[in-house]
């Protein structure tokens, strides 16, 4: 957890110095944040199939973050190098290996702005 906080602090500092005008960028509303939780060997799902991990809803601290998004499982997008995943209310599109973004997190909502 300390590692994530340190990384997010670094991202905030980087974002503040970036100075991008967000109104000119495509924006996407975040539906939920998730963290990936690794499970013990031999954990089964409701069908009796072995599973290695689950995604658990989580929250992020309020702030502005410079992030790289990558495609994750299903509708999930990974915030690269953090273990945090997001889903969007609408269509975000293909993120591939890395799409640079700015993410603004408020108390009740979050928005991602594509830089590319």
mmCIF file of C-alpha atoms in Angstrom, residues 27-34 57 69 75-77 86-93 108-112:
data_model
loop_
_atom_site.group_PDB
_atom_site.id
_atom_site.type_symbol
_atom_site.label_atom_id
_atom_site.label_comp_id
_atom_site.label_asym_id
_atom_site.label_seq_id
_atom_site.Cartn_x
_atom_site.Cartn_y
_atom_site.Cartn_z
ATOM 1 C CA UNK A 27 -12.612 12.870 -21.636
ATOM 2 C CA UNK A 28 -14.033 9.662 -20.150
ATOM 3 C CA UNK A 29 -15.969 9.235 -16.901
ATOM 4 C CA UNK A 30 -14.689 6.500 -14.589
ATOM 5 C CA UNK A 31 -17.360 4.068 -13.408
ATOM 6 C CA UNK A 32 -15.362 2.194 -10.724
ATOM 7 C CA UNK A 33 -11.834 1.580 -9.443
ATOM 8 C CA UNK A 34 -10.643 -1.950 -8.626
ATOM 9 C CA UNK A 57 -13.737 -2.295 -5.626
ATOM 10 C CA UNK A 69 -3.571 2.985 -19.192
ATOM 11 C CA UNK A 75 -13.925 -4.131 -19.644
ATOM 12 C CA UNK A 76 -11.065 -3.338 -17.244
ATOM 13 C CA UNK A 77 -8.188 -0.989 -17.980
ATOM 14 C CA UNK A 86 -10.768 1.146 -13.891
ATOM 15 C CA UNK A 87 -13.997 0.711 -15.799
ATOM 16 C CA UNK A 88 -15.665 3.539 -17.711
ATOM 17 C CA UNK A 89 -19.314 4.605 -18.037
ATOM 18 C CA UNK A 90 -18.950 4.756 -21.814
ATOM 19 C CA UNK A 91 -16.633 3.477 -24.509
ATOM 20 C CA UNK A 92 -12.930 4.262 -23.926
ATOM 21 C CA UNK A 93 -11.582 2.245 -26.836
ATOM 22 C CA UNK A 108 -17.657 11.529 -5.970
ATOM 23 C CA UNK A 109 -16.341 11.184 -9.519
ATOM 24 C CA UNK A 110 -13.244 10.693 -11.655
ATOM 25 C CA UNK A 111 -12.461 11.663 -15.228
ATOM 26 C CA UNK A 112 -9.702 10.432 -17.533
#
